[in-house]
Short mmCIF file of C-alpha atoms in Angstrom, two decimals:
data_model
loop_
_atom_site.label_atom_id
_atom_site.label_comp_id
_atom_site.label_asym_id
_atom_site.label_seq_id
_atom_site.Cartn_x
_atom_site.Cartn_y
_atom_site.Cartn_z
CA MET A 23 30.26 3.00 18.39
CA THR A 24 30.54 6.60 19.61
CA PHE A 25 31.38 7.74 16.05
CA LEU A 26 28.42 5.95 14.55
CA PHE A 27 26.09 7.29 17.29
CA ARG A 28 27.14 10.89 16.62
CA SER A 29 26.82 10.62 12.82
CA ARG A 30 23.09 9.96 12.85
CA PRO A 31 22.01 13.49 13.92
CA ILE A 32 24.19 14.92 11.24
CA LEU A 33 22.55 12.74 8.55
CA THR A 34 19.17 13.45 9.94
CA GLY A 35 19.72 17.21 9.68
CA GLN A 36 21.02 16.85 6.10
CA SER A 37 17.97 14.72 5.26
CA SER A 38 15.63 17.35 6.71
CA ARG A 39 17.25 20.16 4.70
CA TYR A 40 17.15 18.01 1.55
CA GLN A 41 13.51 17.25 2.18
CA GLN A 42 12.67 20.99 2.46
CA LYS A 43 14.61 21.89 -0.67
CA LEU A 44 13.02 19.03 -2.65
CA GLN A 45 9.54 20.06 -1.44
CA LYS A 46 10.08 23.64 -2.53
CA HIS A 47 11.45 22.57 -5.89
CA ILE A 48 8.50 20.27 -6.59
CA GLY A 49 6.10 22.94 -5.28
CA ARG A 50 7.48 25.54 -7.65
CA ASN A 51 7.20 23.17 -10.61
CA TYR A 52 3.59 22.38 -9.72
CA LEU A 53 2.80 26.10 -9.26
CA PHE A 54 4.34 26.91 -12.64
CA LEU A 55 2.26 24.15 -14.23
CA VAL A 56 -0.96 25.42 -12.57
CA VAL A 57 -0.34 29.05 -13.63
CA THR A 58 0.52 27.99 -17.19
CA CYS A 59 -2.65 25.87 -17.42
CA PHE A 60 -4.82 28.62 -15.99
CA SER A 61 -3.40 31.28 -18.34
CA SER A 62 -3.61 29.00 -21.38
CA THR A 63 -7.22 28.05 -20.57
CA ALA A 64 -8.27 31.70 -20.16
CA LEU A 65 -6.51 32.68 -23.38
CA LEU A 66 -8.10 29.80 -25.27
CA MET A 67 -11.57 30.80 -23.98
CA LEU A 68 -11.12 34.41 -25.11
CA THR A 69 -9.64 33.38 -28.48
CA TYR A 70 -12.49 30.87 -29.08
CA LEU A 71 -15.16 33.50 -28.33
CA ALA A 72 -13.51 36.14 -30.53
CA GLY A 73 -12.85 33.66 -33.32
CA PHE A 74 -16.33 32.22 -33.16
CA ASN A 75 -18.03 35.60 -33.30
CA LEU A 76 -15.75 36.75 -36.17
CA PHE A 77 -16.74 33.55 -37.99
CA ARG A 78 -20.42 34.31 -37.33
CA ALA A 79 -19.98 37.83 -38.70
CA ARG A 80 -18.26 36.61 -41.85
CA SER A 81 -20.90 33.95 -42.38
CA GLY A 82 -23.52 36.68 -41.93
CA CYS A 83 -21.76 38.75 -44.56
CA ASN A 84 -21.86 35.82 -47.02
CA GLU A 85 -25.57 35.28 -46.30
CA LEU A 86 -26.26 39.02 -46.78
CA GLU A 87 -24.54 39.05 -50.18
CA MET A 88 -26.77 36.19 -51.30
CA VAL A 89 -29.92 37.86 -49.98
CA TYR A 90 -29.05 41.10 -51.77
CA SER A 91 -28.21 39.33 -55.04
CA ASP A 92 -31.57 37.51 -54.99
CA ILE A 93 -33.53 40.69 -54.30
CA TYR A 94 -31.58 42.73 -56.88
CA SER A 95 -32.11 40.09 -59.58
CA GLN A 96 -35.81 39.88 -58.83
CA PHE A 97 -36.52 43.62 -59.11
CA SER A 98 -33.98 44.37 -61.75
CA ASP A 99 -35.45 41.66 -63.99
CA TYR A 100 -38.92 43.17 -63.49
CA VAL A 101 -37.84 46.69 -64.40
CA THR A 102 -35.99 45.58 -67.55
CA ASP A 103 -38.68 43.10 -68.62
CA THR A 104 -39.94 43.83 -72.12
CA ALA A 105 -43.45 42.88 -70.97
CA LEU A 106 -43.41 45.83 -68.58
CA THR A 107 -42.26 48.15 -71.35
CA ASP A 108 -45.08 46.90 -73.63
CA ASN A 109 -47.63 47.42 -70.84
CA VAL A 110 -46.40 50.99 -70.29
CA GLU A 111 -46.74 51.72 -74.00
CA LYS A 112 -50.30 50.36 -73.94
CA LEU A 113 -51.05 52.48 -70.90
CA SER A 114 -49.68 55.59 -72.66
CA ALA A 115 -51.70 54.82 -75.78
CA GLY A 116 -54.91 54.36 -73.75
CA LYS A 117 -55.16 50.63 -74.55
CA TYR A 118 -54.79 49.77 -70.84
CA SER A 119 -56.80 51.45 -68.07
CA GLN A 120 -55.23 52.39 -64.78
CA ARG A 121 -57.11 49.49 -63.20
CA THR A 122 -55.79 46.95 -65.71
CA PHE A 123 -52.23 48.15 -65.33
CA SER A 124 -52.57 48.16 -61.56
CA GLN A 125 -53.72 44.54 -61.59
CA LEU A 126 -50.65 43.55 -63.67
CA PHE A 127 -48.31 45.32 -61.30
CA HIS A 128 -49.84 43.77 -58.16
CA GLN A 129 -49.48 40.33 -59.67
CA PHE A 130 -45.76 40.95 -59.48
CA SER A 131 -45.69 42.69 -56.10
CA LEU A 132 -47.57 39.84 -54.48
CA ARG A 133 -44.85 37.43 -55.64
CA SER A 134 -41.98 39.59 -54.47
CA ASN A 135 -40.17 39.28 -51.17
CA ILE A 136 -40.34 43.00 -50.39
CA ASP A 137 -43.20 45.45 -50.72
CA CYS A 138 -42.64 48.05 -53.44
CA ASP A 139 -44.36 50.95 -55.23
CA LEU A 140 -44.20 51.76 -58.95
CA LEU A 141 -44.07 55.25 -60.40
CA ILE A 142 -44.18 55.81 -64.18
CA SER A 143 -43.83 59.26 -65.70
CA ASN A 144 -43.31 60.75 -69.18
CA THR A 145 -40.87 63.47 -70.21
CA ALA A 146 -43.64 66.11 -70.04
CA GLY A 147 -43.68 65.61 -66.29
CA ASN A 148 -47.01 63.81 -66.19
CA THR A 149 -47.50 60.80 -63.92
CA LEU A 150 -48.83 57.93 -66.02
CA TYR A 151 -49.21 55.54 -63.11
CA SER A 152 -48.53 55.45 -59.36
CA SER A 153 -49.13 52.81 -56.77
CA PHE A 154 -48.26 55.21 -53.98
CA GLU A 155 -50.89 56.50 -51.62
CA THR A 156 -51.83 60.11 -52.36
CA SER A 157 -50.18 61.28 -49.11
CA GLU A 158 -46.96 59.46 -50.01
CA LEU A 159 -46.57 60.89 -53.50
CA THR A 160 -45.20 64.23 -52.33
CA LYS A 161 -43.66 67.06 -54.31
CA HIS A 162 -40.30 66.13 -52.84
CA LEU A 163 -40.60 62.54 -54.10
CA LYS A 164 -41.65 63.71 -57.54
CA MET A 165 -38.75 66.22 -57.71
CA PHE A 166 -36.30 63.50 -56.54
CA ASP A 167 -37.65 61.15 -59.21
CA ARG A 168 -37.24 63.71 -62.00
CA THR A 169 -33.73 64.60 -60.81
CA VAL A 170 -32.64 60.98 -60.93
CA HIS A 171 -33.94 60.43 -64.48
CA LYS A 172 -32.51 63.68 -65.64
CA HIS A 173 -29.15 62.50 -64.42
CA MET A 174 -29.67 59.18 -66.19
CA THR A 175 -30.56 60.86 -69.47
CA GLU A 176 -27.63 63.31 -69.31
CA SER A 177 -25.21 60.53 -68.50
CA MET A 178 -26.82 58.30 -71.21
CA ASN A 179 -27.30 55.54 -68.70
CA THR A 180 -29.32 52.80 -70.36
CA ASN A 181 -28.94 50.34 -67.49
CA VAL A 182 -30.88 50.04 -64.25
CA TYR A 183 -29.90 52.82 -61.86
CA ASN A 184 -30.01 52.39 -58.09
CA THR A 185 -30.03 54.98 -55.37
CA VAL A 186 -31.58 55.65 -51.95
CA TYR A 187 -34.52 57.96 -51.27
CA TYR A 188 -34.77 59.23 -47.69
CA LEU A 189 -36.51 62.23 -46.18
CA TYR A 190 -36.59 62.07 -42.40
CA GLU A 191 -38.72 58.99 -42.47
CA PRO A 192 -38.38 55.86 -40.32
CA ASN A 193 -36.98 53.87 -43.20
CA PRO A 194 -35.40 54.64 -46.60
CA ARG A 195 -36.62 53.44 -49.97
CA TYR A 196 -34.28 51.78 -52.49
CA LEU A 197 -34.90 52.87 -56.07
CA PHE A 198 -34.65 50.75 -59.24
CA ALA A 199 -34.93 53.21 -62.15
CA ARG A 200 -34.82 52.87 -65.93
CA ASN A 201 -35.53 55.18 -68.82
CA ILE A 202 -38.10 54.28 -71.55
CA TYR A 203 -36.97 54.81 -75.17
CA ASP A 204 -38.92 54.93 -78.43
CA SER A 205 -37.89 53.19 -81.62
CA HIS A 206 -35.48 56.05 -82.41
CA GLY A 207 -33.69 55.80 -79.11
CA VAL A 208 -35.27 58.97 -77.70
CA VAL A 209 -36.27 58.99 -74.04
CA THR A 210 -40.04 59.18 -73.72
CA GLY A 211 -40.45 58.47 -70.00
CA TRP A 212 -39.10 56.46 -67.11
CA ILE A 213 -39.92 53.66 -64.72
CA SER A 214 -39.21 53.96 -61.01
CA LEU A 215 -39.61 51.08 -58.60
CA TYR A 216 -39.24 52.01 -54.91
CA LEU A 217 -38.64 49.21 -52.43
CA ASP A 218 -40.03 49.50 -48.88
CA GLY A 219 -37.15 49.86 -46.50
CA GLY A 220 -39.12 48.84 -43.46
CA ASN A 221 -40.15 45.56 -45.11
CA TRP A 222 -36.53 44.93 -46.17
CA ASN A 223 -35.32 45.62 -42.61
CA GLU A 224 -37.69 43.01 -41.26
CA LEU A 225 -36.26 40.51 -43.74
CA LEU A 226 -32.73 41.18 -42.59
CA ARG A 227 -33.74 40.71 -38.92
CA LYS A 228 -34.22 36.99 -39.61
CA SER A 229 -30.46 36.63 -39.70
CA GLN A 230 -28.49 35.52 -36.62
CA VAL A 231 -26.32 38.68 -36.84
CA ASP A 232 -26.99 42.34 -37.39
CA THR A 233 -26.51 43.38 -41.03
CA ILE A 234 -26.34 46.61 -42.94
CA ILE A 235 -26.31 47.39 -46.69
CA THR A 236 -25.08 50.78 -47.85
CA THR A 237 -24.16 52.58 -51.05
CA THR A 238 -20.49 53.54 -51.54
CA ASN A 239 -21.18 56.98 -50.01
CA GLY A 240 -22.60 55.45 -46.84
CA SER A 241 -26.36 55.89 -47.52
CA VAL A 242 -28.16 53.02 -45.88
CA ILE A 243 -30.24 50.77 -48.15
CA ALA A 244 -31.40 48.42 -45.44
CA SER A 245 -30.45 47.54 -41.84
CA SER A 246 -31.51 45.02 -39.27
CA ASP A 247 -30.75 47.49 -36.47
CA ARG A 248 -31.57 51.15 -37.01
CA THR A 249 -29.87 52.15 -33.75
CA LEU A 250 -26.52 51.89 -35.57
CA ILE A 251 -27.69 54.43 -38.22
CA ASN A 252 -27.45 58.18 -37.73
CA GLY A 253 -30.28 60.68 -38.30
CA LEU A 254 -29.24 61.35 -41.91
CA ASN A 255 -29.56 57.65 -42.80
CA LYS A 256 -25.80 57.35 -43.02
CA PHE A 257 -23.62 54.62 -41.64
CA LYS A 258 -19.92 54.92 -40.80
CA PRO A 259 -18.26 51.70 -39.64
CA GLN A 260 -16.32 51.88 -36.41
CA GLY A 261 -13.24 49.82 -35.74
CA HIS A 262 -11.64 47.08 -37.85
CA PHE A 263 -12.58 43.98 -35.87
CA THR A 264 -14.69 45.08 -32.87
CA PHE A 265 -16.48 48.07 -31.46
CA SER A 266 -18.89 48.77 -28.61
CA CYS A 267 -22.34 50.37 -28.74
CA ASP A 268 -25.00 50.56 -25.99
CA ASP A 269 -22.97 48.23 -23.74
CA ARG A 270 -22.76 45.59 -26.44
CA GLN A 271 -19.59 44.29 -28.03
CA TYR A 272 -19.71 43.72 -31.78
CA TRP A 273 -17.47 41.66 -34.03
CA ILE A 274 -17.32 43.12 -37.54
CA ALA A 275 -17.10 41.68 -41.03
CA SER A 276 -17.42 43.85 -44.11
CA ARG A 277 -17.26 43.42 -47.88
CA TYR A 278 -17.43 45.52 -51.01
CA ASP A 279 -19.71 44.06 -53.66
CA ALA A 280 -18.13 45.29 -56.92
CA LEU A 281 -20.89 43.79 -59.06
CA HIS A 282 -23.61 45.88 -57.45
CA ASN A 283 -21.33 48.71 -56.19
CA ILE A 284 -22.48 48.41 -52.57
CA ASN A 285 -20.96 47.79 -49.12
CA LEU A 286 -22.06 44.93 -46.93
CA TYR A 287 -21.62 44.80 -43.14
CA ALA A 288 -22.28 42.11 -40.59
CA TYR A 289 -22.05 42.55 -36.83
CA ALA A 290 -22.09 39.56 -34.54
CA THR A 291 -22.86 40.13 -30.87
CA ASP A 292 -23.47 37.70 -28.04
CA ASN A 293 -24.08 39.24 -24.62
CA SER A 294 -23.89 35.79 -23.04
CA TYR A 295 -20.10 36.03 -23.04
CA GLN A 296 -20.39 38.60 -20.25
CA THR A 297 -21.79 35.82 -18.06
CA TYR A 298 -19.87 32.83 -19.38
CA ILE A 299 -16.40 34.32 -19.30
CA PRO A 300 -16.40 35.34 -15.62
CA LEU A 301 -18.05 32.02 -14.72
CA GLY A 302 -15.44 30.12 -16.77
CA LEU A 303 -12.57 32.05 -15.29
CA PHE A 304 -13.93 31.49 -11.81
CA LEU A 305 -14.12 27.70 -12.44
CA VAL A 306 -10.59 27.68 -13.83
CA LEU A 307 -9.36 29.68 -10.84
CA LEU A 308 -11.12 27.33 -8.46
CA ILE A 309 -9.57 24.34 -10.15
CA GLY A 310 -6.19 26.06 -10.00
CA ILE A 311 -6.49 26.67 -6.24
CA LEU A 312 -7.50 23.05 -5.62
CA THR A 313 -4.70 21.82 -7.85
CA THR A 314 -2.20 24.04 -6.00
CA LEU A 315 -3.30 22.64 -2.61
CA LEU A 316 -3.11 19.12 -3.99
CA SER A 317 0.31 19.79 -5.51
CA LYS A 318 1.62 21.02 -2.15
CA ARG A 319 0.37 17.84 -0.52
CA LEU A 320 1.85 15.65 -3.23
CA SER A 321 5.14 17.52 -3.18
CA ARG A 322 5.32 17.00 0.61
CA LYS A 323 4.67 13.26 0.22
CA ILE A 324 7.22 12.94 -2.59
CA ALA A 325 9.78 14.80 -0.52
CA ASP A 326 9.11 12.57 2.49
CA ILE A 327 9.52 9.47 0.34
CA HIS A 328 12.80 10.73 -1.14
CA SER A 329 13.99 11.79 2.26
CA ALA A 330 13.14 8.43 3.79
CA SER A 331 14.96 6.70 0.96
CA LEU A 332 18.02 8.88 1.52
CA THR A 333 17.94 8.14 5.28
CA LYS A 334 17.70 4.41 4.76
CA LEU A 335 20.56 4.61 2.23
CA ALA A 336 22.66 6.47 4.71
CA LYS A 337 22.06 3.85 7.36
#
């Protein structure tokens, strides 16, 4: 009886130590599980936001390519239309008055998505027709126009030629140019169609992301956000996937359009992530703390149960 009476404190001490070790073991497992869940959730949130915005940027790039293709086709078809060439010949021959030709041009411009101005000149340097306001048809614009068509003639370019006209103005103009030939293939004049950059910029702002169209040398054709463009109307992309500007984070997608020889850029930004990420992390942290407290309580109960079972078994 004395032996049995003395053995109970020994078993009780062993049970208590076992209970503590078991509680610590279970607590560490629960803590590891909580930390893993917290880290995984935070990583998934960041990955989702980055992936979602990259997807938005790439979708914006696809949309921008379609918008450009539609606009290019519309104005390129007009410049190369034989009806326009016939009308120019009638204007040169005096069969059409300025008013008649102007009415024909405005019938097209009213149907177009973007405002534009038409400038028609002959090789003698005379302006046959201009839809520009007198103040807009500057010497610089005329000189630029002649230089473009001189380059086209010297390079024997018989296709539509595109370039950007910009002279410290709020918005650039995108040029669709084509030479006029007589029946012997001799250049007699040229057609220049200048698209309004401001009107085009407004069209791009309808997109869910910021978009930019440039020539291969970086001259901006159109942009939904002029704050990204420098004072010389040039755009140089920053970063490969993301970059920051004016406290905003941008996700980038870019593409080279080989058919039209232009560069397309789309920048997705969502400032709401600055609010949602901290809030989400706070909620996950709160859940983690509550789970940790709960795990400690559960580990204590489990340890008590196992300890009680061990004590009963020892009895």
